[in-house]
Each structure stands twice: as structure tokens, then as C-alpha cells.
PDB file of C-alpha atoms in Angstrom:
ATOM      1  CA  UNK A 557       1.980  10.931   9.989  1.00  0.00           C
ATOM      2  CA  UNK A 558      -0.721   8.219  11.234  1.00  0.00           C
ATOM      3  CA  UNK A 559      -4.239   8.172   9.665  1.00  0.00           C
ATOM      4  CA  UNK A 560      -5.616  10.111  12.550  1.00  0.00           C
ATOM      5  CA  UNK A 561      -3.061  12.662  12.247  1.00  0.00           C
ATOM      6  CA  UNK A 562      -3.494  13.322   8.687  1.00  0.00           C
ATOM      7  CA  UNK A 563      -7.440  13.406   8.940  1.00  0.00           C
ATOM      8  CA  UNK A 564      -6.877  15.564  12.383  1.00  0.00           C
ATOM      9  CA  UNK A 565      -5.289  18.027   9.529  1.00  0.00           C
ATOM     10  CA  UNK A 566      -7.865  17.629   7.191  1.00  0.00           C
ATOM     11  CA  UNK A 567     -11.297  18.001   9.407  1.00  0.00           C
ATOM     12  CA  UNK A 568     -10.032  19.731  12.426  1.00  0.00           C
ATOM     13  CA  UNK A 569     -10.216  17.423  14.841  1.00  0.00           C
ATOM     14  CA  UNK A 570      -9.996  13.266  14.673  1.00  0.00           C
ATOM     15  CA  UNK A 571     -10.939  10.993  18.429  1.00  0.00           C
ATOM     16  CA  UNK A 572      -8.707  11.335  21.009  1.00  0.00           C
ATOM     17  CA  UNK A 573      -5.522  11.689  19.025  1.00  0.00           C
ATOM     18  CA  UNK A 574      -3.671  13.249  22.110  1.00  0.00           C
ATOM     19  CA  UNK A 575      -4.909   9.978  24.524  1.00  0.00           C
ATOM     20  CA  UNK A 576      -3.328   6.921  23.359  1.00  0.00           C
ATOM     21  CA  UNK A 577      -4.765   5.333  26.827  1.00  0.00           C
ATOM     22  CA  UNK A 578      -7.892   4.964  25.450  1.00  0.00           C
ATOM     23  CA  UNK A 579      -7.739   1.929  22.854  1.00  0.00           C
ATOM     24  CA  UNK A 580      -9.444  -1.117  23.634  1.00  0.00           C
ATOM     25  CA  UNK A 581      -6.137  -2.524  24.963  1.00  0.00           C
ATOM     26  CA  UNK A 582      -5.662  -0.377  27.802  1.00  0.00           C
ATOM     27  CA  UNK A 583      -9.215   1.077  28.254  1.00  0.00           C
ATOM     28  CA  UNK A 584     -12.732  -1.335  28.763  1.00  0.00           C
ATOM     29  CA  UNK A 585     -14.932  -0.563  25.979  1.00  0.00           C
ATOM     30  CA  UNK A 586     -18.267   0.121  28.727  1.00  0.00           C
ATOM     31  CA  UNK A 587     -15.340   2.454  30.522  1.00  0.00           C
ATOM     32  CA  UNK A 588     -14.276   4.752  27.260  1.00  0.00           C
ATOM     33  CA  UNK A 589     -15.740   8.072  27.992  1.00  0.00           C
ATOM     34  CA  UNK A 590     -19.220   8.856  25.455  1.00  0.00           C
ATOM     35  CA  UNK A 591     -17.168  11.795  24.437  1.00  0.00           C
ATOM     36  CA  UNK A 592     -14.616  10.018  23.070  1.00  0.00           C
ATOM     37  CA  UNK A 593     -16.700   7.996  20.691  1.00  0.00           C
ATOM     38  CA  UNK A 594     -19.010  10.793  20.026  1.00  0.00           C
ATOM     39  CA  UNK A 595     -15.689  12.664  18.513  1.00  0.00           C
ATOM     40  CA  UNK A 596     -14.638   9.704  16.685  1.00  0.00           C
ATOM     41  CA  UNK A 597     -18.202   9.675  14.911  1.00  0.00           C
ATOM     42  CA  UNK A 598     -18.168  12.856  14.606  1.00  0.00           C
ATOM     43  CA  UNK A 599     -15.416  12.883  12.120  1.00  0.00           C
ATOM     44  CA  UNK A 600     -16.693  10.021  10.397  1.00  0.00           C
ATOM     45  CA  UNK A 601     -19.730  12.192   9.492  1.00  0.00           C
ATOM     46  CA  UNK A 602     -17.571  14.452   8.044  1.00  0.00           C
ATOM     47  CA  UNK A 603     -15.920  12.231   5.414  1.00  0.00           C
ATOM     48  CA  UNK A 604     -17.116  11.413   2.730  1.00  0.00           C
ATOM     49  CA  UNK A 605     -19.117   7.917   2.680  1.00  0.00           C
ATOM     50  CA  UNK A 606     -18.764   5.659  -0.420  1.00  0.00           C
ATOM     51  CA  UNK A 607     -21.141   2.574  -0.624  1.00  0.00           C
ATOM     52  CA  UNK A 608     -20.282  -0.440  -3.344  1.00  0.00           C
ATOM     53  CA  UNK A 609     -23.406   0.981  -5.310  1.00  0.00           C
ATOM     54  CA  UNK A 610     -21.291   4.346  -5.726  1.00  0.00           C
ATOM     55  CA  UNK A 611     -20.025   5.190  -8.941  1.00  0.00           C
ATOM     56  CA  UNK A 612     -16.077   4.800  -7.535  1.00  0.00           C
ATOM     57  CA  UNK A 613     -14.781   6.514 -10.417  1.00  0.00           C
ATOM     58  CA  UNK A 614     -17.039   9.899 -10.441  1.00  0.00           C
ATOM     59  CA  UNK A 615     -15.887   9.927  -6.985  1.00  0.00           C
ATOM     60  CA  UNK A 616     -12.293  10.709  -7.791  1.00  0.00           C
ATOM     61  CA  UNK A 617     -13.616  13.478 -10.119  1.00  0.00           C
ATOM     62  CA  UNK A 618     -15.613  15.310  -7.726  1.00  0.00           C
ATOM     63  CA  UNK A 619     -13.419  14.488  -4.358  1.00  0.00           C
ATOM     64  CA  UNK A 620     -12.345  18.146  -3.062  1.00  0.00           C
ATOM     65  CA  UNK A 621      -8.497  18.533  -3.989  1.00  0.00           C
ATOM     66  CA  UNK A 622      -7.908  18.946   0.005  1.00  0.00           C
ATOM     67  CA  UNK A 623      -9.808  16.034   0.874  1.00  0.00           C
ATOM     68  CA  UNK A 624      -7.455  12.216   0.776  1.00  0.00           C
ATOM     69  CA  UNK A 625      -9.922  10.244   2.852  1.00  0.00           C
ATOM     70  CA  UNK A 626     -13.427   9.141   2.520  1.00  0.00           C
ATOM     71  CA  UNK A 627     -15.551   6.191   4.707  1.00  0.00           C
ATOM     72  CA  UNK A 628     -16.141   3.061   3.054  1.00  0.00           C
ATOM     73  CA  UNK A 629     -19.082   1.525   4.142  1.00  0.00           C
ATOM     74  CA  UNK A 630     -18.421  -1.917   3.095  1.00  0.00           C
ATOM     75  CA  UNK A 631     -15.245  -4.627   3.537  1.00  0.00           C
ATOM     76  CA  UNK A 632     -16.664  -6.241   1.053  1.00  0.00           C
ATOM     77  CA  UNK A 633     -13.746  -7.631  -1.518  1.00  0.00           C
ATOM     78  CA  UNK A 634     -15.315  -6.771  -4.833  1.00  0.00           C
ATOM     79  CA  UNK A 635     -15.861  -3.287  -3.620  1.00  0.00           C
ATOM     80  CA  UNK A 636     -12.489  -2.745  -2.465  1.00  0.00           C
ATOM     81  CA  UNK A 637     -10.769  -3.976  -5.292  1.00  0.00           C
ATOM     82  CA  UNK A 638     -12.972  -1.426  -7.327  1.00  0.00           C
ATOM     83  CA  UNK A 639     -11.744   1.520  -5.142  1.00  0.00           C
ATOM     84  CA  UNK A 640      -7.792   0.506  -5.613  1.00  0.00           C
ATOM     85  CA  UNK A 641      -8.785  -0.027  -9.548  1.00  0.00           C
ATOM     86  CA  UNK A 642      -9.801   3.864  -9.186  1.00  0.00           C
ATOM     87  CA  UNK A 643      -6.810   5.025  -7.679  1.00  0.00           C
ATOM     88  CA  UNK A 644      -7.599   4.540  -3.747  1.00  0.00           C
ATOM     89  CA  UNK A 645      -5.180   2.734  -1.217  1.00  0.00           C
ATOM     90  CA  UNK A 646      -7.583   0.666   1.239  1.00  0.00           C
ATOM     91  CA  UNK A 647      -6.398   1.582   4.933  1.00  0.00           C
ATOM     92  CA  UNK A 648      -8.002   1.044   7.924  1.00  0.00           C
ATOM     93  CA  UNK A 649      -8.440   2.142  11.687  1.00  0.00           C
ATOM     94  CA  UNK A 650      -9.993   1.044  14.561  1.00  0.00           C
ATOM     95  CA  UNK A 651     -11.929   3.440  17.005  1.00  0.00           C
ATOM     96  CA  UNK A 652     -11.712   3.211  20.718  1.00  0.00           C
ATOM     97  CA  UNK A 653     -14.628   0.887  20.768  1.00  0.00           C
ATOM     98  CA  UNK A 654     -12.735  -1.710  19.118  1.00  0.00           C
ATOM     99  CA  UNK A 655     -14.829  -1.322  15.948  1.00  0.00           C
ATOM    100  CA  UNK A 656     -12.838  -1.105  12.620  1.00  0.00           C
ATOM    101  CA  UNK A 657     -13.595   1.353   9.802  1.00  0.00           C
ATOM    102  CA  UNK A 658     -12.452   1.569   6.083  1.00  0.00           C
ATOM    103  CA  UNK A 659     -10.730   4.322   5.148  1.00  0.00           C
ATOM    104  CA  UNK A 660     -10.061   4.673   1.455  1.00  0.00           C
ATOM    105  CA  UNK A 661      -7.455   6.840   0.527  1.00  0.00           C
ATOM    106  CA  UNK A 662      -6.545   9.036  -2.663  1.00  0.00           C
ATOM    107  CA  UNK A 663      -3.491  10.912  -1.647  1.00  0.00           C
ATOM    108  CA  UNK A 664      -2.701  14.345  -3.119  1.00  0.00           C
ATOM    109  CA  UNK A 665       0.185  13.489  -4.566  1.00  0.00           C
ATOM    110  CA  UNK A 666       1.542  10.494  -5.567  1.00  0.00           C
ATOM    111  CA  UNK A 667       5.428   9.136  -5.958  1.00  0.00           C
ATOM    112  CA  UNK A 668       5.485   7.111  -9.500  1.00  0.00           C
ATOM    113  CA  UNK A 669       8.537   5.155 -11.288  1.00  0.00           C
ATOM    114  CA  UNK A 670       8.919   4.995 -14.810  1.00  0.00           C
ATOM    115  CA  UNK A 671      11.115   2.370 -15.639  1.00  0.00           C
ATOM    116  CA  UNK A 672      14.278   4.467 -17.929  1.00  0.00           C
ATOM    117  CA  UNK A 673      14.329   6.753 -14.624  1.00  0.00           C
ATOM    118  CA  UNK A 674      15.384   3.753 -11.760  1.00  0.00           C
ATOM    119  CA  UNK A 675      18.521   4.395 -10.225  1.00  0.00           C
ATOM    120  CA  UNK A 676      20.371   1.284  -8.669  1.00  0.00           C
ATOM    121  CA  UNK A 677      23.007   2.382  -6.022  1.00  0.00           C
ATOM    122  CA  UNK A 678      26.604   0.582  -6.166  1.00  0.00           C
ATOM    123  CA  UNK A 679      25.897  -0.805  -2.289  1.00  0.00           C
ATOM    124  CA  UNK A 680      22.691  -2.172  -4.040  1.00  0.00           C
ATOM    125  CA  UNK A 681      24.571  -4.175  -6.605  1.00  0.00           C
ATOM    126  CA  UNK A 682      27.407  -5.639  -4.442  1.00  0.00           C
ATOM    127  CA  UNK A 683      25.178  -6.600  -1.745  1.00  0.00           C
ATOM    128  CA  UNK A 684      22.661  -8.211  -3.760  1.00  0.00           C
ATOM    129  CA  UNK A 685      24.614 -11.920  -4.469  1.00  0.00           C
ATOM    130  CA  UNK A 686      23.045 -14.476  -2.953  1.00  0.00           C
ATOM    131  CA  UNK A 687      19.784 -13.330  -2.514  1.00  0.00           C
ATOM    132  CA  UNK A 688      16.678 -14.573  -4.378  1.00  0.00           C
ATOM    133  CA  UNK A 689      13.567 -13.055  -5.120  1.00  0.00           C
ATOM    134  CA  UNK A 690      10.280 -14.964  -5.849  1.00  0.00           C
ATOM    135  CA  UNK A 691       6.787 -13.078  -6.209  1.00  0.00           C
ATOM    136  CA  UNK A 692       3.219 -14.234  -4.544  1.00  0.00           C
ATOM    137  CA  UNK A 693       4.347 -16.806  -2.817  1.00  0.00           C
ATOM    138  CA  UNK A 694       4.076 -15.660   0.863  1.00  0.00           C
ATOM    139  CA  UNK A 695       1.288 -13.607   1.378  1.00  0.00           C
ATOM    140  CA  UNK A 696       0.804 -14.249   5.175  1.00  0.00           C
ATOM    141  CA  UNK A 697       4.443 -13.958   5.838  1.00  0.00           C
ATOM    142  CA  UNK A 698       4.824 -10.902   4.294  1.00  0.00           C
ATOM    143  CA  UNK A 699       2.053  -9.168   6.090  1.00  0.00           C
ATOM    144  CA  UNK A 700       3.066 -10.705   9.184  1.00  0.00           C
ATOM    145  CA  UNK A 701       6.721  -9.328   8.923  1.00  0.00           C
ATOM    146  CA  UNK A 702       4.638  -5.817   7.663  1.00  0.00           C
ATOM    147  CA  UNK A 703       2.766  -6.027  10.978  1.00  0.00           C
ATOM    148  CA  UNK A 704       6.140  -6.558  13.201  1.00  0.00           C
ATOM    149  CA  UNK A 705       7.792  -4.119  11.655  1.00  0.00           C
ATOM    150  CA  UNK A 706       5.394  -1.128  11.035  1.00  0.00           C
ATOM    151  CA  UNK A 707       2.845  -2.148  13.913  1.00  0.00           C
ATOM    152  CA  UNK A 708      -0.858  -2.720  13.388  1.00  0.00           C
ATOM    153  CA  UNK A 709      -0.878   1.161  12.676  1.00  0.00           C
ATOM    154  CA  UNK A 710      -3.788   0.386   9.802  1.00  0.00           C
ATOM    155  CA  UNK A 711      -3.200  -2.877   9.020  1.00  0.00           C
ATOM    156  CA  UNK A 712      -6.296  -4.392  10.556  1.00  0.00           C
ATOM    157  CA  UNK A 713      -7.335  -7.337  10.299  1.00  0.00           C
ATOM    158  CA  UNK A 714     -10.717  -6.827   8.546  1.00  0.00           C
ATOM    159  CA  UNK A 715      -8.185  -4.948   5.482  1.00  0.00           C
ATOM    160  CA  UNK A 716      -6.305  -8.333   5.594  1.00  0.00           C
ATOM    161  CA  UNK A 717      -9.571 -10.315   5.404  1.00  0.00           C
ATOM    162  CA  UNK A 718     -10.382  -8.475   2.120  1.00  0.00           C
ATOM    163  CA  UNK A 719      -6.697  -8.162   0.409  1.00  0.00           C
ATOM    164  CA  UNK A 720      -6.498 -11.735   1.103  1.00  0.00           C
ATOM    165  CA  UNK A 721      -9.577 -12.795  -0.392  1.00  0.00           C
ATOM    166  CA  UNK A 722      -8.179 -10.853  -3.942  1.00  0.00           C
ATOM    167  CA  UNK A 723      -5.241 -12.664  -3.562  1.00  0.00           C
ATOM    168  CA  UNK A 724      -6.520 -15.447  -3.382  1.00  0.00           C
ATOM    169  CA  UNK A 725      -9.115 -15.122  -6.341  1.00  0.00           C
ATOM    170  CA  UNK A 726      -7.337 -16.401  -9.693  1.00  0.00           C
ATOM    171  CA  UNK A 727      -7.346 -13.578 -12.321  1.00  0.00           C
ATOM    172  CA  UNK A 728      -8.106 -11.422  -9.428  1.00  0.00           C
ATOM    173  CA  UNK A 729     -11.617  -8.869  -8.747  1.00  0.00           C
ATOM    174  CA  UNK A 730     -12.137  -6.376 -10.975  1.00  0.00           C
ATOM    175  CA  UNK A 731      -9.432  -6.706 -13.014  1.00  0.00           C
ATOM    176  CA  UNK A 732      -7.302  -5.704  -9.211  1.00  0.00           C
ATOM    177  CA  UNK A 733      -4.938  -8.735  -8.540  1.00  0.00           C
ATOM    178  CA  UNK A 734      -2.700  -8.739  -5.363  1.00  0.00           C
ATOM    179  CA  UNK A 735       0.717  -9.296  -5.182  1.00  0.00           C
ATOM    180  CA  UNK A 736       3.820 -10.298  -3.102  1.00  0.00           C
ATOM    181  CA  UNK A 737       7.348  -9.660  -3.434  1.00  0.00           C
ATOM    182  CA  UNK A 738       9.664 -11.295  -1.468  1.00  0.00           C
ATOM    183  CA  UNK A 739      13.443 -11.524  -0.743  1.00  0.00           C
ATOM    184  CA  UNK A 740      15.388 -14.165   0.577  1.00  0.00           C
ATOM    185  CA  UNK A 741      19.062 -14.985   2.249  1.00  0.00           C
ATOM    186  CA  UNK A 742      21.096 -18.197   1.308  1.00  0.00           C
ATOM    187  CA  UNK A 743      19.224 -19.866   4.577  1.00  0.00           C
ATOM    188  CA  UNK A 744      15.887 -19.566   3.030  1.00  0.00           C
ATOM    189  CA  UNK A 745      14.701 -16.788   5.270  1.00  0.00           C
ATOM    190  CA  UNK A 746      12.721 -14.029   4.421  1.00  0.00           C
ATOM    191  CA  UNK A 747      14.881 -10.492   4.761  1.00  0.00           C
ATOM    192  CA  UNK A 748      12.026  -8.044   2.602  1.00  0.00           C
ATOM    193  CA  UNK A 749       9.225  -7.619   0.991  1.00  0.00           C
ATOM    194  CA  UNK A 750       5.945  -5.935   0.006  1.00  0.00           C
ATOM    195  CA  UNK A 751       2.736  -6.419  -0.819  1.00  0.00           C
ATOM    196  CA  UNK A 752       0.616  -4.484  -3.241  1.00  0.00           C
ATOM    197  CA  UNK A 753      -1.856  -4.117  -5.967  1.00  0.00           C
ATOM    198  CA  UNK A 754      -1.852  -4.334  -9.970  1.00  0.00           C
ATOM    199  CA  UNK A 755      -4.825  -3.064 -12.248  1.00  0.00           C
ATOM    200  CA  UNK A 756      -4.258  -2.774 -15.908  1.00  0.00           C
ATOM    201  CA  UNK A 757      -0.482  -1.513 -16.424  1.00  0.00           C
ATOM    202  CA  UNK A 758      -0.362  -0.224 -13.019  1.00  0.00           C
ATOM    203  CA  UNK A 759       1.325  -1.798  -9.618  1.00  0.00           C
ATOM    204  CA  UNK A 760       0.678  -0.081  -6.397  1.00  0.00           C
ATOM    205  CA  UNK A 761       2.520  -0.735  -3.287  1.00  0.00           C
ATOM    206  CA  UNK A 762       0.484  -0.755   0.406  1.00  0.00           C
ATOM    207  CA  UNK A 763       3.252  -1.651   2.361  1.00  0.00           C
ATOM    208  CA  UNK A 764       6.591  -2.901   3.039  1.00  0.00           C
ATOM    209  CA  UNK A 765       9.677  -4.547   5.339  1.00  0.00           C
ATOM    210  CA  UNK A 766      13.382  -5.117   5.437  1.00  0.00           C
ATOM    211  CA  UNK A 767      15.339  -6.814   7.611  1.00  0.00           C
ATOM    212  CA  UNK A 768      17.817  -4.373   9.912  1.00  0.00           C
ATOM    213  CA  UNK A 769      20.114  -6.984   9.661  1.00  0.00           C
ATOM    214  CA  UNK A 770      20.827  -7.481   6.364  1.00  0.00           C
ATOM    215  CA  UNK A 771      22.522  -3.932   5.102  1.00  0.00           C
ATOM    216  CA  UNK A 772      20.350  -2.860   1.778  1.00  0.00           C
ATOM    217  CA  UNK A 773      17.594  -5.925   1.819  1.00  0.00           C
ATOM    218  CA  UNK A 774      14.897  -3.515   1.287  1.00  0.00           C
ATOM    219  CA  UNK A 775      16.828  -1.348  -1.691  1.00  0.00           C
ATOM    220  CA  UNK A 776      17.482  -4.540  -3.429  1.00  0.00           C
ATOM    221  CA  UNK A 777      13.647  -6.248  -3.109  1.00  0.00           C
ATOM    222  CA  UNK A 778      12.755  -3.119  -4.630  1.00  0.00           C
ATOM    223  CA  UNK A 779      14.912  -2.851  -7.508  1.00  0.00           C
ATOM    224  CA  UNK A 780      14.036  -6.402  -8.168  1.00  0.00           C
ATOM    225  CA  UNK A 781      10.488  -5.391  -7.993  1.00  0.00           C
ATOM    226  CA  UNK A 782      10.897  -2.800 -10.487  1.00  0.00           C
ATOM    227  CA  UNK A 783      12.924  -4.765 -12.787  1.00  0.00           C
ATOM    228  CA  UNK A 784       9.895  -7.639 -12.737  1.00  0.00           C
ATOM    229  CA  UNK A 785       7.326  -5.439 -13.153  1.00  0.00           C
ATOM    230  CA  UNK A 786       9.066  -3.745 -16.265  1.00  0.00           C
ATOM    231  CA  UNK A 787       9.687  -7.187 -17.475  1.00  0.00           C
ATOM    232  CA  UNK A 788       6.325  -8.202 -17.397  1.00  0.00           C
ATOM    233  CA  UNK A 789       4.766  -5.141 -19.181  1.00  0.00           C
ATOM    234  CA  UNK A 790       3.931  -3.002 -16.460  1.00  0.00           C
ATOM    235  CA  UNK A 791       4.245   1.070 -17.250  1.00  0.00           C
ATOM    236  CA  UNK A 792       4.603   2.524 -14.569  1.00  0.00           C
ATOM    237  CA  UNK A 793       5.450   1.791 -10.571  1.00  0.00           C
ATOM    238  CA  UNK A 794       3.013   3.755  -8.259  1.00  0.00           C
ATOM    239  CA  UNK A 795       4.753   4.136  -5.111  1.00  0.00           C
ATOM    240  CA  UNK A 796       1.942   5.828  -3.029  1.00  0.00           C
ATOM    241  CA  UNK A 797       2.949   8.393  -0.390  1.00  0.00           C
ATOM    242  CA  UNK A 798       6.067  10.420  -1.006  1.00  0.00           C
ATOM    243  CA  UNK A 799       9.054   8.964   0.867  1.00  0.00           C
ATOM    244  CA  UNK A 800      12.887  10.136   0.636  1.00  0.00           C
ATOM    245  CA  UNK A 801      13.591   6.713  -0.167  1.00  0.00           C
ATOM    246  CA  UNK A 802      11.120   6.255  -2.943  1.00  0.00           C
ATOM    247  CA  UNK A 803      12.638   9.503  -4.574  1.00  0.00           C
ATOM    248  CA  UNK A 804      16.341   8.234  -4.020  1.00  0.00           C
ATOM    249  CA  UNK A 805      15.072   5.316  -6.288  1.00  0.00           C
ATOM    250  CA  UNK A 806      14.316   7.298  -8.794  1.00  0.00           C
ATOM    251  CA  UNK A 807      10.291   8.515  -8.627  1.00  0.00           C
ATOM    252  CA  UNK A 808       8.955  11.552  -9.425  1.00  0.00           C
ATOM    253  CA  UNK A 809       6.470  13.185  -7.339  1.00  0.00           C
ATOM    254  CA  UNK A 810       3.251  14.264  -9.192  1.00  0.00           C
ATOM    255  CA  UNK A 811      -0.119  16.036  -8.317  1.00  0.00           C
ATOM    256  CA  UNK A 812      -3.344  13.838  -7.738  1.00  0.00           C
ATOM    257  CA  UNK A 813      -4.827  14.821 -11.391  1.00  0.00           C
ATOM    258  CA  UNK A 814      -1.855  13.593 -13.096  1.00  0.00           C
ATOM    259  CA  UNK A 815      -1.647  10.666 -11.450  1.00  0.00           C
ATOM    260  CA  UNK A 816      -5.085   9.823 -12.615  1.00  0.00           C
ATOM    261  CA  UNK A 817      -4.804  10.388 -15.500  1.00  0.00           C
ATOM    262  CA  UNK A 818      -1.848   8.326 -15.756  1.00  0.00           C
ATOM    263  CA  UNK A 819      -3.265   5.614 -14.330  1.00  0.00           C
ATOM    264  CA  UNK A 820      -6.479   5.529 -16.627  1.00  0.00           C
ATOM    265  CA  UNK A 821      -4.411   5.853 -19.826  1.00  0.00           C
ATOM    266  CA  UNK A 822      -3.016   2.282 -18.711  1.00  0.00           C
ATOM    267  CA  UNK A 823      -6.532   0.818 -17.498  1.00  0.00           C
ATOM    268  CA  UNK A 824      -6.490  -1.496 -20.547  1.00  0.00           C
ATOM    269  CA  UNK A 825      -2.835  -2.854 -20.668  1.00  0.00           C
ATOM    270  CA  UNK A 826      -3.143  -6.228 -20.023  1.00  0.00           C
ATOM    271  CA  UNK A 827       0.597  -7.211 -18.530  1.00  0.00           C
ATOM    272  CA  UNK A 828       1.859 -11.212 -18.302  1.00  0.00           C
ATOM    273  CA  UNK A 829       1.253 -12.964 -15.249  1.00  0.00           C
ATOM    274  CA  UNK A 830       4.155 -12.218 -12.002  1.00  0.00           C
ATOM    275  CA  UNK A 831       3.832 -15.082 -10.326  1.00  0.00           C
ATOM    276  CA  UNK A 832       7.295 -16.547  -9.588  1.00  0.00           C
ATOM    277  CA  UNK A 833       7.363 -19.687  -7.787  1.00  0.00           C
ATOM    278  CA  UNK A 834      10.784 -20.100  -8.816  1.00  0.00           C
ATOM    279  CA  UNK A 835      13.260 -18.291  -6.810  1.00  0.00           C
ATOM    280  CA  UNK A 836      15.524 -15.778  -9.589  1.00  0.00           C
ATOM    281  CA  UNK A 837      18.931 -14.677  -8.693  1.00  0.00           C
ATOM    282  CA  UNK A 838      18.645 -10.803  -7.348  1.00  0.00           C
ATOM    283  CA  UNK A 839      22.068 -10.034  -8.894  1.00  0.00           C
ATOM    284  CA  UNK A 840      20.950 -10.869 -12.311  1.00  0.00           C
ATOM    285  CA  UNK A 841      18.108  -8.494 -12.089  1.00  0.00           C
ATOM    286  CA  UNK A 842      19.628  -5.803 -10.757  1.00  0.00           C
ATOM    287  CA  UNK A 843      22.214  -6.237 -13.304  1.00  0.00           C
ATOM    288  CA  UNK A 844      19.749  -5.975 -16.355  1.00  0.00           C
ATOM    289  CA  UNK A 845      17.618  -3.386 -18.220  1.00  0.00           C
ATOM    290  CA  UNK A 846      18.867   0.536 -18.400  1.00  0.00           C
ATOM    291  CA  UNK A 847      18.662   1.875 -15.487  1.00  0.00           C
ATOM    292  CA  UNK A 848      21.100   4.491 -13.568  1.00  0.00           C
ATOM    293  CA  UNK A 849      24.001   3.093 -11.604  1.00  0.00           C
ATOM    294  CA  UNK A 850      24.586   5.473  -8.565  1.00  0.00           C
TER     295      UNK A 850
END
């Protein structure tokens, strides 16, 4: 479901869902109809705004159970570091007059990993020699595979603007660092990855890729990703959105409350660094830990 689906669902009514014609690519901005934007503000009155004054963490107290999305007044990296440190995952979507808004979301449920419950299937395993994994090393590749794969569906570029810029800061903005996790063939190209978010003892994914043509790319980054995150003294994988695949690996789906509280029970682990320069053999890391073999 895209963003304007979901908040369609939520508020009744989002801009122009059913008229894909009218983006900025195929419409003139002085030719999209004043009813069109009037809808799309229209729903933005409705959510929720947050400013970077806001107390981000009342907010998730007091956010109606219903409601995922709110309006984030501000791109501002600092602020949206303290809204993923919270619980949110930063998205973004642009209205038909090309303008981009920030739409901060805290999903009802959430799909977690805990570490003892990862299961690694057999195709996994005997696919995975020869590959090599290395972690925040390719930021802009990543999101540029992201972007080829998935579209520009709400990865805009102002959302890249600020992820980057927290990537980018050493140690991090409030105590948020991003991450990359990358996979790569014996010819040194990149087959899958993701990029995401740590705060205290908690890793978040935003999004993802895999190559189509190499058969179980995308199981194996994220084993590997699991494996290096439990290595490094992480508690608990927060997968985001529920997915058939993410369950397959072995999350459990929980409500929004206990998914907060999760993740402030962990606020003060302070794991060791990821960063990986060095590529490390994907067959040796799936091969380690206890985990489930499928």
C-alpha cells in the first residue's frame, strides 16, 4: 500500500489518489486543477503536525492507536533523527505541486527479530559462497539501487538530504546513526542491500534491494545483517512494516505499545561500532551463532 493509500484509509480521503496524471511530470504545476491541491492540504490539516520544538516522545504516548502518520514540519537533520530515536520511520511524499512533505511514521504494528529466533533457509546457506558483505560503505549506491528498484515511491530527495547528513555525522545525531549493508558478487558488484537506522540497542530498516539475478541475494544480506548486528551488541532487529518475508526470517509481529516499550528498555545500550570497511565472507556468517536451519 503507498503512503497515500494508507493515509486515504486513515482520513478518508488523500489528493487525487485515483489520477496519477496529475504529478508534476505529466501535469504543469500553473495547469493542476485548485481542487486538487486544496484536497492534498486538506489532508495535511488533518494530521497531526510535529515541529522540532515538540516533545517527540509525548507524541508517541498520546498519538491515537488508529493514527500511523503525522506532518513534520521541518527536514531539518537533528529533528529527524529525534523522531526515528522515538520510534518513527521518516517517509516522504511529494504533492502535485512538486512540493515535498515529511511524513513521519509510527506504524501499528511492528515486525521485530530477536536474535535465538532467526531462521536461515538451506538455499540461503549454499548460495551464500562467494559473496561478501561490508557495512556503511556505500551509502549513495545503496539508495540509488533502492530508488531503481522500489521507485521514488517516498524516497525523495529532501529524506535523502537529511539521512545523508546523519550518515555522514561521526557518532551520529541524537544518539541515531545511519547505516548501510551491502552485498557483493566475486566481480565486485553490488547484488543487495539496505539502509537503516540504529539508536541505543535498536536497528531499524527503511528500505531495501536485491538483485533478480542472483537467486537468494537479498535472504543472504539479511541474514548477514542480523548476524552483525547480534555480533555487535544489538538486541533486537526492528524490521518495520510486516512483510511475509520478514516473518519467513523469523520476526514476530507485535502491537505498537510493545514495540515501544521494547525499544525504550534498550535506549541506553550502547552497541560497538558496525562499520566494516573490510569485506567478511557471507558464508562464515551465515554459518555462525544459533540460529534455525530451515
Amino acid at each position: 500500500m503507498c503512503i497515500r493509500d494508507s493515509i486515504n484509509a486513515e482520513y478518508g480521503g488523500w489528493y487525487s489518489c485515483s489520477m496519477p496524471a496529475l504529478s508534476p511530470r505529466n501535469c504543469p504545476r500553473d495547469k493542476i486543477p485548485r481542487t486538487h491541491v486544496y484536497r492534498a492540504r486538506t489532508c495535511l490539516e488533518n494530521l497531526t503536525t510535529v515541529h522540532p520544538e515538540d516533545d517527540v516522545e509525548e507524541l508517541t504516548r498520546r498519538l491515537p492507536e488508529a493514527t500511523q502518520y503525522c506532518h513534520g514540519s521541518s527536514w531539518e537533520p537533528g529533528f529527524v533523527a529525534r523522531l526515528i530515536a522515538a520510534g518513527f520511520i521518516p517517509m516522504s511524499e511529494r504533492l502535485g505541486t512538486g512540493e515535498c512533505v515529511f511524513l513521519p511514521k509510527l506504524h501499528q504494528r511492528r515486525c521485530l527479530l530477536l536474535w535465538p529466533e532467526l531462521h536461515k533457509s538451506k538455499n540461503a546457506v549454499r548460495r551464500s559462497k562467494g559473496y561478501s558483505v561490508t557495512v556503511d560503505q556505500s551509502f549513495d549506491v545503496v539508495w540509488a539501487a533502492c530508488l531503481e528498484q522500489h521507485g521514488k515511491t517516498w524516497l525523495h530527495d529532501s529524506l535523502r538530504r537529511a539521512l545523508r547528513a546523519i550518515w555522514e555525522t561521526e557518532g551520529g545525531i541524537q544518539g541515531v546513526q545511519m547505516h548501510t549493508f551491502e552485498l557483493w558478487d566475486t566481480k565486485g558488484q553490488l547484488v543487495a542491500g539496505e539502509l537503516g537506522a540504529s539508536s541505543g540497542g535498536v536497528y531499524t530498516s527503511f528500505t531495501g534491494f536485491s538483485s533478480r539475478d542472483h537467486k537468494s541475494a537479498g535472504s543472504i544480506q539479511m541474514i548477514c545483517t542480523a548476524e552483525l548486528l547480534e555480533r555487535a551488541g544489538y538486541e533486537f532487529w526492528d524490521l518495520g512494516m510486516e512483510y511475509e518475508y520478514k516473518v519467513e526470517l523469523g520476526a514476530r509481529v507485535v502491537e505498537r505499545a510493545e514495540f515501544l516499550s521494547g525499544l525504550r528498555a534498550v535506549r541506553e545500550v550502547v552497541p560497538n561500532p558496525l562499520n566494516s570497511p573490510h569485506p567478511m565472507s557471507a558464508l562464515e556468517l551465515i554459518k555462525s551463532s544459533h540460529s534455525v536451519l530451515d
